[in-house]
PDB file of C-alpha atoms in Angstrom:
ATOM      1  CA  GLU A   1       1.800 -20.521-207.555  1.00 83.00           C
ATOM      2  CA  ASP A   2       2.724 -16.949-208.632  1.00 87.00           C
ATOM      3  CA  GLN A   3       2.310 -16.730-212.553  1.00 92.00           C
ATOM      4  CA  VAL A   4       3.327 -14.385-214.910  1.00 96.00           C
ATOM      5  CA  THR A   5       1.669 -14.613-218.830  1.00 97.00           C
ATOM      6  CA  GLN A   6       3.106 -12.100-221.632  1.00 98.00           C
ATOM      7  CA  SER A   7       0.728 -11.418-224.940  1.00 97.00           C
ATOM      8  CA  PRO A   8       1.249 -11.474-227.321  1.00 97.00           C
ATOM      9  CA  GLU A   9       4.364 -13.405-227.732  1.00 97.00           C
ATOM     10  CA  ALA A  10       5.722 -11.489-230.808  1.00 97.00           C
ATOM     11  CA  LEU A  11       4.332  -8.333-232.029  1.00 98.00           C
ATOM     12  CA  ARG A  12       4.887  -6.509-236.017  1.00 98.00           C
ATOM     13  CA  LEU A  13       4.578  -2.753-236.160  1.00 98.00           C
ATOM     14  CA  GLN A  14       5.153  -0.487-238.601  1.00 98.00           C
ATOM     15  CA  GLU A  15       7.507   2.420-237.569  1.00 98.00           C
ATOM     16  CA  GLY A  16       4.968   5.414-236.077  1.00 97.00           C
ATOM     17  CA  GLU A  17       2.279   2.741-235.338  1.00 98.00           C
ATOM     18  CA  SER A  18       1.577   2.794-231.027  1.00 98.00           C
ATOM     19  CA  SER A  19       0.502  -0.636-229.099  1.00 98.00           C
ATOM     20  CA  SER A  20       0.389  -1.860-226.081  1.00 98.00           C
ATOM     21  CA  LEU A  21       1.730  -5.175-224.859  1.00 98.00           C
ATOM     22  CA  ASN A  22       0.201  -6.555-221.586  1.00 98.00           C
ATOM     23  CA  CYS A  23       1.148  -8.796-218.435  1.00 98.00           C
ATOM     24  CA  SER A  24      -0.969 -10.721-216.887  1.00 98.00           C
ATOM     25  CA  TYR A  25       0.160 -11.541-213.041  1.00 97.00           C
ATOM     26  CA  THR A  26      -1.407 -13.674-210.498  1.00 94.00           C
ATOM     27  CA  VAL A  27       1.033 -12.800-207.281  1.00 91.00           C
ATOM     28  CA  SER A  28       0.362 -13.184-203.248  1.00 87.00           C
ATOM     29  CA  GLY A  29       1.411  -9.552-201.826  1.00 88.00           C
ATOM     30  CA  LEU A  30       2.542  -7.672-205.128  1.00 91.00           C
ATOM     31  CA  ARG A  31       5.912  -5.843-203.875  1.00 90.00           C
ATOM     32  CA  GLY A  32       6.590  -4.847-207.476  1.00 93.00           C
ATOM     33  CA  LEU A  33       6.473  -5.621-210.829  1.00 96.00           C
ATOM     34  CA  PHE A  34       9.064  -5.173-213.036  1.00 96.00           C
ATOM     35  CA  TRP A  35       9.832  -4.146-217.232  1.00 98.00           C
ATOM     36  CA  TYR A  36      12.739  -5.043-218.537  1.00 97.00           C
ATOM     37  CA  ARG A  37      13.935  -4.927-221.940  1.00 97.00           C
ATOM     38  CA  GLN A  38      16.246  -7.580-223.822  1.00 97.00           C
ATOM     39  CA  ASP A  39      18.093  -7.290-226.427  1.00 96.00           C
ATOM     40  CA  PRO A  40      19.448 -10.207-228.453  1.00 94.00           C
ATOM     41  CA  GLY A  41      22.660 -11.736-226.887  1.00 94.00           C
ATOM     42  CA  LYS A  42      22.435  -9.028-223.877  1.00 96.00           C
ATOM     43  CA  GLY A  43      21.052  -8.941-220.716  1.00 96.00           C
ATOM     44  CA  PRO A  44      17.846  -7.798-219.758  1.00 96.00           C
ATOM     45  CA  GLU A  45      18.132  -3.749-219.349  1.00 96.00           C
ATOM     46  CA  PHE A  46      15.770  -2.548-216.621  1.00 94.00           C
ATOM     47  CA  LEU A  47      13.025  -0.223-217.433  1.00 96.00           C
ATOM     48  CA  PHE A  48      10.300   0.523-214.489  1.00 95.00           C
ATOM     49  CA  THR A  49       9.140  -0.718-211.474  1.00 95.00           C
ATOM     50  CA  LEU A  50       5.492  -0.699-210.490  1.00 96.00           C
ATOM     51  CA  TYR A  51       4.436  -0.941-206.780  1.00 94.00           C
ATOM     52  CA  SER A  52       0.599  -0.531-206.914  1.00 93.00           C
ATOM     53  CA  ALA A  53      -2.476  -0.213-209.197  1.00 95.00           C
ATOM     54  CA  GLY A  54      -3.324   2.750-210.829  1.00 96.00           C
ATOM     55  CA  GLU A  55       0.453   4.131-210.242  1.00 97.00           C
ATOM     56  CA  GLU A  56       1.881   4.871-213.936  1.00 97.00           C
ATOM     57  CA  LYS A  57       5.778   5.590-215.575  1.00 97.00           C
ATOM     58  CA  GLU A  58       6.626   6.928-218.383  1.00 97.00           C
ATOM     59  CA  LYS A  59       9.839   6.786-220.274  1.00 95.00           C
ATOM     60  CA  GLU A  60      10.320   8.607-224.135  1.00 95.00           C
ATOM     61  CA  ARG A  61       8.162   6.274-226.368  1.00 97.00           C
ATOM     62  CA  LEU A  62       7.438   4.243-223.190  1.00 98.00           C
ATOM     63  CA  LYS A  63       4.576   3.923-220.838  1.00 98.00           C
ATOM     64  CA  ALA A  64       4.074   1.648-217.815  1.00 98.00           C
ATOM     65  CA  THR A  65       0.840   0.996-216.176  1.00 98.00           C
ATOM     66  CA  LEU A  66      -0.305  -1.101-212.985  1.00 98.00           C
ATOM     67  CA  THR A  67      -3.990  -2.854-212.657  1.00 96.00           C
ATOM     68  CA  LYS A  68      -4.608  -5.328-209.610  1.00 94.00           C
ATOM     69  CA  LYS A  69      -4.596  -8.593-212.537  1.00 95.00           C
ATOM     70  CA  GLU A  70      -2.355  -6.613-214.716  1.00 97.00           C
ATOM     71  CA  SER A  71       0.023  -4.464-216.164  1.00 98.00           C
ATOM     72  CA  PHE A  72       0.676  -2.644-219.888  1.00 98.00           C
ATOM     73  CA  LEU A  73       3.442  -1.387-221.511  1.00 98.00           C
ATOM     74  CA  HIS A  74       2.375   1.164-223.752  1.00 98.00           C
ATOM     75  CA  ILE A  75       4.638   2.513-226.899  1.00 98.00           C
ATOM     76  CA  THR A  76       3.733   5.595-228.745  1.00 98.00           C
ATOM     77  CA  ALA A  77       5.031   6.156-232.548  1.00 98.00           C
ATOM     78  CA  PRO A  78       7.592   3.568-232.245  1.00 98.00           C
ATOM     79  CA  LYS A  79      11.105   3.609-233.833  1.00 98.00           C
ATOM     80  CA  PRO A  80      12.988   0.287-235.332  1.00 98.00           C
ATOM     81  CA  GLU A  81      15.249   1.126-232.587  1.00 97.00           C
ATOM     82  CA  ASP A  82      12.403  -0.250-229.995  1.00 98.00           C
ATOM     83  CA  SER A  83      12.883  -3.503-231.797  1.00 98.00           C
ATOM     84  CA  ALA A  84      13.682  -5.897-228.602  1.00 97.00           C
ATOM     85  CA  THR A  85      12.465  -8.387-226.610  1.00 97.00           C
ATOM     86  CA  TYR A  86      10.023  -7.096-223.153  1.00 98.00           C
ATOM     87  CA  LEU A  87      10.128  -9.134-220.695  1.00 97.00           C
ATOM     88  CA  CYS A  88       7.749  -8.285-217.244  1.00 97.00           C
ATOM     89  CA  ALA A  89       8.513  -9.895-213.564  1.00 96.00           C
ATOM     90  CA  VAL A  90       6.814 -10.253-210.523  1.00 95.00           C
ATOM     91  CA  HIS A  91       8.065  -9.912-207.293  1.00 91.00           C
ATOM     92  CA  GLY A  92       5.643 -11.602-204.660  1.00 86.00           C
ATOM     93  CA  SER A  93       5.496 -11.667-200.567  1.00 79.00           C
ATOM     94  CA  SER A  94       6.499 -15.321-200.954  1.00 76.00           C
ATOM     95  CA  ASN A  95       9.435 -15.203-203.188  1.00 68.00           C
ATOM     96  CA  THR A  96      12.110 -13.807-200.738  1.00 74.00           C
ATOM     97  CA  GLY A  97      13.669 -11.277-203.779  1.00 78.00           C
ATOM     98  CA  LYS A  98      13.369 -13.623-206.293  1.00 88.00           C
ATOM     99  CA  LEU A  99      11.639 -12.583-209.464  1.00 92.00           C
ATOM    100  CA  ILE A 100       8.576 -14.196-211.808  1.00 92.00           C
ATOM    101  CA  PHE A 101       9.474 -13.789-215.116  1.00 94.00           C
ATOM    102  CA  GLY A 102       6.584 -13.834-218.076  1.00 95.00           C
ATOM    103  CA  GLN A 103       7.746 -15.769-221.455  1.00 95.00           C
ATOM    104  CA  GLY A 104       8.344 -12.271-222.942  1.00 96.00           C
ATOM    105  CA  THR A 105       7.076 -10.249-225.886  1.00 97.00           C
ATOM    106  CA  THR A 106       9.526 -10.162-228.918  1.00 97.00           C
ATOM    107  CA  LEU A 107       8.911  -6.414-230.784  1.00 98.00           C
ATOM    108  CA  GLN A 108       9.862  -6.057-234.251  1.00 98.00           C
ATOM    109  CA  VAL A 109       9.175  -2.541-235.719  1.00 98.00           C
ATOM    110  CA  LYS A 110       9.544  -1.995-239.222  1.00 97.00           C
ATOM    111  CA  PRO A 111      10.979   1.295-240.820  1.00 96.00           C
TER     112      PRO A 111
ATOM    113  CA  GLY B   1      24.209   3.869-211.996  1.00 67.00           C
ATOM    114  CA  ALA B   2      23.047   0.081-211.338  1.00 87.00           C
ATOM    115  CA  VAL B   3      25.820  -1.288-213.389  1.00 93.00           C
ATOM    116  CA  VAL B   4      27.005  -4.885-213.521  1.00 95.00           C
ATOM    117  CA  SER B   5      29.153  -6.098-215.392  1.00 96.00           C
ATOM    118  CA  GLN B   6      30.370 -10.066-216.788  1.00 98.00           C
ATOM    119  CA  HIS B   7      33.643 -11.804-216.863  1.00 97.00           C
ATOM    120  CA  PRO B   8      33.725 -13.306-219.490  1.00 97.00           C
ATOM    121  CA  SER B   9      31.285 -12.446-222.551  1.00 97.00           C
ATOM    122  CA  ARG B  10      32.425 -15.363-224.117  1.00 97.00           C
ATOM    123  CA  VAL B  11      33.846 -18.563-223.536  1.00 97.00           C
ATOM    124  CA  ILE B  12      34.318 -21.598-225.338  1.00 97.00           C
ATOM    125  CA  CYS B  13      36.032 -24.758-223.729  1.00 96.00           C
ATOM    126  CA  LYS B  14      36.977 -28.515-223.926  1.00 97.00           C
ATOM    127  CA  SER B  15      34.621 -30.965-222.620  1.00 97.00           C
ATOM    128  CA  GLY B  16      35.277 -32.291-218.391  1.00 97.00           C
ATOM    129  CA  THR B  17      37.321 -28.735-218.393  1.00 97.00           C
ATOM    130  CA  SER B  18      35.819 -26.063-215.486  1.00 97.00           C
ATOM    131  CA  VAL B  19      34.943 -22.806-216.597  1.00 98.00           C
ATOM    132  CA  LYS B  20      34.462 -19.911-214.168  1.00 98.00           C
ATOM    133  CA  ILE B  21      32.495 -16.697-214.538  1.00 98.00           C
ATOM    134  CA  GLU B  22      32.289 -13.135-212.652  1.00 97.00           C
ATOM    135  CA  CYS B  23      29.890 -10.931-211.798  1.00 96.00           C
ATOM    136  CA  ARG B  24      30.236  -7.250-210.363  1.00 95.00           C
ATOM    137  CA  SER B  25      28.166  -4.327-209.545  1.00 93.00           C
ATOM    138  CA  LEU B  26      30.194  -1.840-210.254  1.00 93.00           C
ATOM    139  CA  ASP B  27      28.556   0.908-208.541  1.00 89.00           C
ATOM    140  CA  PHE B  28      26.719  -0.483-205.949  1.00 87.00           C
ATOM    141  CA  GLN B  29      26.757  -2.877-202.721  1.00 88.00           C
ATOM    142  CA  ALA B  30      24.989  -6.117-204.016  1.00 87.00           C
ATOM    143  CA  THR B  31      23.366  -8.050-201.130  1.00 86.00           C
ATOM    144  CA  THR B  32      21.885 -10.352-203.461  1.00 91.00           C
ATOM    145  CA  MET B  33      22.928 -12.031-206.474  1.00 94.00           C
ATOM    146  CA  PHE B  34      21.444 -13.794-208.187  1.00 95.00           C
ATOM    147  CA  TRP B  35      22.545 -16.394-211.317  1.00 97.00           C
ATOM    148  CA  TYR B  36      20.244 -17.440-214.547  1.00 97.00           C
ATOM    149  CA  ARG B  37      20.833 -19.749-217.850  1.00 96.00           C
ATOM    150  CA  GLN B  38      18.732 -18.263-220.648  1.00 95.00           C
ATOM    151  CA  PHE B  39      18.403 -21.305-223.817  1.00 91.00           C
ATOM    152  CA  PRO B  40      17.635 -19.609-227.053  1.00 87.00           C
ATOM    153  CA  LYS B  41      14.200 -17.585-227.661  1.00 83.00           C
ATOM    154  CA  LYS B  42      13.184 -18.574-223.770  1.00 87.00           C
ATOM    155  CA  SER B  43      12.843 -16.209-220.742  1.00 88.00           C
ATOM    156  CA  LEU B  44      15.619 -16.525-217.598  1.00 93.00           C
ATOM    157  CA  MET B  45      15.442 -19.393-215.748  1.00 93.00           C
ATOM    158  CA  LEU B  46      16.710 -19.181-212.010  1.00 94.00           C
ATOM    159  CA  MET B  47      19.458 -21.138-211.069  1.00 96.00           C
ATOM    160  CA  ALA B  48      20.494 -19.959-207.857  1.00 95.00           C
ATOM    161  CA  THR B  49      20.415 -17.118-205.277  1.00 93.00           C
ATOM    162  CA  SER B  50      23.338 -15.661-203.476  1.00 91.00           C
ATOM    163  CA  ASN B  51      23.372 -13.517-200.502  1.00 87.00           C
ATOM    164  CA  GLU B  52      27.261 -12.143-199.662  1.00 83.00           C
ATOM    165  CA  GLY B  53      28.726 -14.717-197.038  1.00 82.00           C
ATOM    166  CA  SER B  54      25.982 -16.747-197.325  1.00 84.00           C
ATOM    167  CA  LYS B  55      25.652 -19.993-199.007  1.00 87.00           C
ATOM    168  CA  ALA B  56      24.100 -20.212-202.098  1.00 92.00           C
ATOM    169  CA  THR B  57      20.317 -20.869-202.641  1.00 93.00           C
ATOM    170  CA  TYR B  58      19.736 -23.250-205.570  1.00 95.00           C
ATOM    171  CA  GLU B  59      16.464 -23.659-207.838  1.00 94.00           C
ATOM    172  CA  GLN B  60      15.083 -27.608-207.800  1.00 94.00           C
ATOM    173  CA  GLY B  61      16.858 -29.205-210.719  1.00 94.00           C
ATOM    174  CA  VAL B  62      19.812 -27.592-210.529  1.00 96.00           C
ATOM    175  CA  GLU B  63      22.887 -29.356-209.544  1.00 95.00           C
ATOM    176  CA  LYS B  64      25.193 -27.670-206.591  1.00 93.00           C
ATOM    177  CA  ASP B  65      28.063 -29.649-206.759  1.00 95.00           C
ATOM    178  CA  LYS B  66      28.361 -28.762-210.571  1.00 96.00           C
ATOM    179  CA  PHE B  67      27.286 -25.048-210.792  1.00 97.00           C
ATOM    180  CA  LEU B  68      29.419 -23.443-207.654  1.00 96.00           C
ATOM    181  CA  ILE B  69      28.846 -19.774-206.579  1.00 95.00           C
ATOM    182  CA  ASN B  70      30.713 -17.947-204.787  1.00 91.00           C
ATOM    183  CA  HIS B  71      29.475 -14.648-202.858  1.00 89.00           C
ATOM    184  CA  ALA B  72      32.821 -13.046-201.357  1.00 83.00           C
ATOM    185  CA  SER B  73      32.146  -9.486-201.306  1.00 89.00           C
ATOM    186  CA  LEU B  74      29.124  -6.987-201.841  1.00 89.00           C
ATOM    187  CA  THR B  75      30.674  -6.676-205.379  1.00 92.00           C
ATOM    188  CA  LEU B  76      31.713 -10.057-206.426  1.00 93.00           C
ATOM    189  CA  SER B  77      29.755 -13.321-207.060  1.00 94.00           C
ATOM    190  CA  THR B  78      31.119 -16.274-209.203  1.00 96.00           C
ATOM    191  CA  LEU B  79      29.481 -18.851-210.895  1.00 97.00           C
ATOM    192  CA  THR B  80      32.203 -21.842-211.567  1.00 97.00           C
ATOM    193  CA  VAL B  81      30.561 -24.601-214.229  1.00 97.00           C
ATOM    194  CA  THR B  82      32.738 -28.226-212.651  1.00 97.00           C
ATOM    195  CA  SER B  83      33.344 -30.617-215.228  1.00 97.00           C
ATOM    196  CA  ALA B  84      31.851 -28.769-218.324  1.00 97.00           C
ATOM    197  CA  HIS B  85      29.646 -30.710-220.969  1.00 96.00           C
ATOM    198  CA  PRO B  86      28.357 -29.733-224.361  1.00 96.00           C
ATOM    199  CA  GLU B  87      24.822 -29.833-222.735  1.00 95.00           C
ATOM    200  CA  ASP B  88      25.913 -26.903-220.433  1.00 96.00           C
ATOM    201  CA  SER B  89      26.830 -24.538-223.272  1.00 96.00           C
ATOM    202  CA  SER B  90      24.463 -21.810-223.018  1.00 96.00           C
ATOM    203  CA  PHE B  91      23.936 -18.187-221.990  1.00 97.00           C
ATOM    204  CA  TYR B  92      24.549 -17.562-218.164  1.00 98.00           C
ATOM    205  CA  ILE B  93      23.170 -13.929-216.869  1.00 98.00           C
ATOM    206  CA  CYS B  94      23.828 -12.624-213.697  1.00 97.00           C
ATOM    207  CA  SER B  95      21.753  -9.699-211.780  1.00 96.00           C
ATOM    208  CA  ALA B  96      22.410  -7.784-209.029  1.00 94.00           C
ATOM    209  CA  SER B  97      20.143  -6.427-206.169  1.00 90.00           C
ATOM    210  CA  GLY B  98      20.946  -3.677-203.610  1.00 80.00           C
ATOM    211  CA  THR B  99      20.213  -2.775-200.457  1.00 65.00           C
ATOM    212  CA  GLY B 100      16.797  -1.285-199.455  1.00 65.00           C
ATOM    213  CA  ASN B 101      13.162  -2.216-200.634  1.00 60.00           C
ATOM    214  CA  SER B 102      12.880  -2.217-203.412  1.00 69.00           C
ATOM    215  CA  TYR B 103      13.534  -5.143-205.162  1.00 81.00           C
ATOM    216  CA  GLU B 104      14.985  -4.321-208.148  1.00 89.00           C
ATOM    217  CA  GLN B 105      17.358  -6.824-209.990  1.00 92.00           C
ATOM    218  CA  TYR B 106      20.191  -4.919-212.399  1.00 94.00           C
ATOM    219  CA  PHE B 107      21.317  -7.458-214.758  1.00 96.00           C
ATOM    220  CA  GLY B 108      25.499  -8.239-216.375  1.00 97.00           C
ATOM    221  CA  PRO B 109      25.716  -8.382-219.922  1.00 97.00           C
ATOM    222  CA  GLY B 110      25.790 -12.429-219.920  1.00 97.00           C
ATOM    223  CA  THR B 111      28.259 -15.038-220.688  1.00 98.00           C
ATOM    224  CA  ARG B 112      27.913 -16.972-223.688  1.00 97.00           C
ATOM    225  CA  LEU B 113      29.444 -20.465-222.804  1.00 97.00           C
ATOM    226  CA  THR B 114      30.189 -23.045-225.220  1.00 97.00           C
ATOM    227  CA  VAL B 115      31.655 -26.588-224.813  1.00 97.00           C
ATOM    228  CA  THR B 116      33.253 -28.536-227.629  1.00 96.00           C
TER     229      THR B 116
END
């Protein structure tokens, strides 16, 4: 069964304190790993898609990386506006278009 | 690009009435749309998958007669909560996936349903 586990569940950082969020996955035939950002009371906002091990993508202070078992979302010198819940999801060959989501990591960045 | 809208953003209805939520892809054609439900501080729970012109596929445990889904065009899907009860109160979010092989889903802003 395809599964996604995110850690930590919650993370508090000081502004400027870099860190990483982890997404471990088990999937048959990975077709894509997705990172989303969700603010309270809003729908998830698409950040990145990673397709194969070794792939990396960057956007502003965020960098996503992928191995065969996990993905990391690195946050460099975060700002308070980076505070949100970050969701990881995978699409496998058996999912017929459905995404399997992790429980999310809630990030709080204090000024 | 890849903008998805939902309407209404908030709705309050009385127990026993029905509520319709619209999901539109504004700048792309959505061959597949998904409906999720999200409880406070929880991740997304997929309710159903709909393809344009076909019947929706519901996840296990989701009542298809209660949550009616229609995907009438490549830009519009609707979710109707029939005979709503307080336990149906939740945050409902739709997403859309376009043509191609990326499997990326783009989410709407969500609809907060409160049943009194």
